[in-house]
Amino acid sequence: MPKFLKYILLVCGIVLFWISGDLIRGKGFDDALNDLIYSIGFMTTIAVLGYLFYIFVIKKDS
């Protein structure tokens, strides 16, 4: 199995797990998707800030 396909399946599994958790707690499908979109945006923002911190602070010293 190609490496990128494993990552795609992993992401799909996480998304399904996240949405099913919200549905089990009694939220509607729209609320579950909104929570997923907001959390992906938040995690992406944290990842970009961490990468910028790495570039401008950690890599600059070495």
Short mmCIF file of N, CA and C in Angstrom, two decimals:
data_model
loop_
_atom_site.label_atom_id
_atom_site.label_comp_id
_atom_site.label_asym_id
_atom_site.label_seq_id
_atom_site.Cartn_x
_atom_site.Cartn_y
_atom_site.Cartn_z
N MET A 1 0.86 -1.19 0.00
CA MET A 1 0.00 0.00 0.00
C MET A 1 0.90 1.25 0.00
N PRO A 2 0.62 2.20 -0.89
CA PRO A 2 1.44 3.41 -0.91
C PRO A 2 1.35 4.19 0.40
N LYS A 3 2.43 4.91 0.70
CA LYS A 3 2.50 5.61 1.98
C LYS A 3 1.42 6.70 2.09
N PHE A 4 1.19 7.44 1.00
CA PHE A 4 0.21 8.52 1.06
C PHE A 4 -1.21 7.97 1.29
N LEU A 5 -1.47 6.76 0.80
CA LEU A 5 -2.79 6.16 1.00
C LEU A 5 -3.02 5.83 2.47
N LYS A 6 -1.96 5.42 3.16
CA LYS A 6 -2.08 5.16 4.60
C LYS A 6 -2.45 6.44 5.35
N TYR A 7 -1.84 7.55 4.96
CA TYR A 7 -2.14 8.82 5.62
C TYR A 7 -3.57 9.27 5.33
N ILE A 8 -4.02 9.07 4.11
CA ILE A 8 -5.38 9.43 3.75
C ILE A 8 -6.38 8.60 4.56
N LEU A 9 -6.12 7.30 4.69
CA LEU A 9 -7.00 6.44 5.49
C LEU A 9 -6.97 6.83 6.96
N LEU A 10 -5.81 7.22 7.46
CA LEU A 10 -5.70 7.65 8.85
C LEU A 10 -6.53 8.91 9.09
N VAL A 11 -6.44 9.88 8.19
CA VAL A 11 -7.20 11.11 8.33
C VAL A 11 -8.71 10.83 8.24
N CYS A 12 -9.10 9.97 7.31
CA CYS A 12 -10.53 9.62 7.19
C CYS A 12 -11.03 8.93 8.45
N GLY A 13 -10.20 8.07 9.03
CA GLY A 13 -10.59 7.41 10.27
C GLY A 13 -10.76 8.38 11.41
N ILE A 14 -9.85 9.34 11.52
CA ILE A 14 -9.95 10.33 12.58
C ILE A 14 -11.20 11.18 12.40
N VAL A 15 -11.49 11.58 11.17
CA VAL A 15 -12.68 12.39 10.89
C VAL A 15 -13.95 11.62 11.26
N LEU A 16 -14.02 10.35 10.85
CA LEU A 16 -15.20 9.55 11.17
C LEU A 16 -15.33 9.34 12.68
N PHE A 17 -14.21 9.13 13.35
CA PHE A 17 -14.24 8.96 14.81
C PHE A 17 -14.73 10.23 15.49
N TRP A 18 -14.27 11.38 15.01
CA TRP A 18 -14.65 12.67 15.59
C TRP A 18 -16.15 12.92 15.41
N ILE A 19 -16.62 12.73 14.18
CA ILE A 19 -18.04 12.98 13.89
C ILE A 19 -18.93 11.98 14.64
N SER A 20 -18.52 10.71 14.70
CA SER A 20 -19.35 9.73 15.40
C SER A 20 -19.41 10.03 16.89
N GLY A 21 -18.32 10.54 17.46
CA GLY A 21 -18.35 10.93 18.87
C GLY A 21 -19.34 12.04 19.13
N ASP A 22 -19.39 13.03 18.24
CA ASP A 22 -20.37 14.11 18.40
C ASP A 22 -21.80 13.60 18.20
N LEU A 23 -21.99 12.68 17.26
CA LEU A 23 -23.33 12.15 17.03
C LEU A 23 -23.81 11.30 18.20
N ILE A 24 -22.89 10.55 18.82
CA ILE A 24 -23.27 9.73 19.98
C ILE A 24 -23.71 10.62 21.14
N ARG A 25 -23.05 11.79 21.28
CA ARG A 25 -23.42 12.69 22.37
C ARG A 25 -24.71 13.44 22.11
N GLY A 26 -25.34 13.21 20.98
CA GLY A 26 -26.65 13.78 20.72
C GLY A 26 -26.63 15.07 19.91
N LYS A 27 -25.48 15.46 19.39
CA LYS A 27 -25.45 16.64 18.53
C LYS A 27 -25.94 16.24 17.14
N GLY A 28 -26.41 17.20 16.41
CA GLY A 28 -26.81 16.92 15.04
C GLY A 28 -25.61 16.81 14.13
N PHE A 29 -25.85 16.36 12.91
CA PHE A 29 -24.75 16.19 11.96
C PHE A 29 -24.13 17.53 11.61
N ASP A 30 -24.95 18.58 11.49
CA ASP A 30 -24.42 19.91 11.18
C ASP A 30 -23.51 20.42 12.29
N ASP A 31 -23.91 20.23 13.54
CA ASP A 31 -23.07 20.64 14.66
C ASP A 31 -21.77 19.85 14.70
N ALA A 32 -21.85 18.56 14.36
CA ALA A 32 -20.65 17.73 14.35
C ALA A 32 -19.68 18.22 13.28
N LEU A 33 -20.19 18.56 12.10
CA LEU A 33 -19.32 19.08 11.04
C LEU A 33 -18.73 20.43 11.42
N ASN A 34 -19.53 21.29 12.04
CA ASN A 34 -19.01 22.59 12.47
C ASN A 34 -17.90 22.42 13.50
N ASP A 35 -18.09 21.52 14.46
CA ASP A 35 -17.04 21.27 15.44
C ASP A 35 -15.77 20.76 14.77
N LEU A 36 -15.94 19.88 13.79
CA LEU A 36 -14.78 19.34 13.08
C LEU A 36 -14.04 20.44 12.32
N ILE A 37 -14.78 21.30 11.65
CA ILE A 37 -14.16 22.37 10.86
C ILE A 37 -13.43 23.36 11.79
N TYR A 38 -14.06 23.74 12.90
CA TYR A 38 -13.41 24.65 13.83
C TYR A 38 -12.16 24.03 14.44
N SER A 39 -12.22 22.75 14.77
CA SER A 39 -11.06 22.12 15.39
C SER A 39 -9.91 21.96 14.38
N ILE A 40 -10.24 21.66 13.13
CA ILE A 40 -9.20 21.58 12.10
C ILE A 40 -8.55 22.94 11.90
N GLY A 41 -9.35 23.99 11.88
CA GLY A 41 -8.80 25.33 11.76
C GLY A 41 -7.90 25.69 12.94
N PHE A 42 -8.33 25.32 14.14
CA PHE A 42 -7.53 25.61 15.33
C PHE A 42 -6.22 24.83 15.31
N MET A 43 -6.28 23.55 14.95
CA MET A 43 -5.06 22.73 14.92
C MET A 43 -4.11 23.21 13.82
N THR A 44 -4.65 23.65 12.69
CA THR A 44 -3.81 24.16 11.62
C THR A 44 -3.12 25.45 12.05
N THR A 45 -3.84 26.32 12.75
CA THR A 45 -3.25 27.56 13.25
C THR A 45 -2.12 27.26 14.22
N ILE A 46 -2.33 26.34 15.14
CA ILE A 46 -1.29 25.97 16.10
C ILE A 46 -0.08 25.39 15.37
N ALA A 47 -0.31 24.55 14.36
CA ALA A 47 0.79 23.94 13.61
C ALA A 47 1.60 24.99 12.86
N VAL A 48 0.92 25.96 12.24
CA VAL A 48 1.62 27.01 11.50
C VAL A 48 2.42 27.89 12.46
N LEU A 49 1.83 28.26 13.60
CA LEU A 49 2.57 29.06 14.58
C LEU A 49 3.78 28.30 15.12
N GLY A 50 3.63 27.01 15.37
CA GLY A 50 4.75 26.20 15.82
C GLY A 50 5.85 26.12 14.77
N TYR A 51 5.48 25.98 13.52
CA TYR A 51 6.47 25.93 12.44
C TYR A 51 7.20 27.26 12.29
N LEU A 52 6.46 28.36 12.38
CA LEU A 52 7.10 29.67 12.31
C LEU A 52 8.04 29.89 13.49
N PHE A 53 7.63 29.44 14.68
CA PHE A 53 8.50 29.52 15.85
C PHE A 53 9.77 28.73 15.61
N TYR A 54 9.64 27.55 15.01
CA TYR A 54 10.82 26.73 14.71
C TYR A 54 11.75 27.44 13.73
N ILE A 55 11.16 28.03 12.68
CA ILE A 55 11.99 28.68 11.66
C ILE A 55 12.71 29.90 12.22
N PHE A 56 11.98 30.77 12.91
CA PHE A 56 12.54 32.05 13.29
C PHE A 56 13.27 32.04 14.63
N VAL A 57 13.03 31.07 15.48
CA VAL A 57 13.68 31.06 16.80
C VAL A 57 14.68 29.91 16.92
N ILE A 58 14.24 28.69 16.68
CA ILE A 58 15.11 27.54 16.93
C ILE A 58 16.15 27.39 15.82
N LYS A 59 15.72 27.45 14.57
CA LYS A 59 16.64 27.25 13.45
C LYS A 59 17.61 28.43 13.32
N LYS A 60 17.19 29.61 13.76
CA LYS A 60 18.03 30.79 13.65
C LYS A 60 19.27 30.66 14.53
N ASP A 61 19.15 30.00 15.68
CA ASP A 61 20.27 29.86 16.60
C ASP A 61 21.31 28.88 16.09
N SER A 62 20.89 27.89 15.33
CA SER A 62 21.85 26.87 14.90
C SER A 62 22.53 27.22 13.59
#
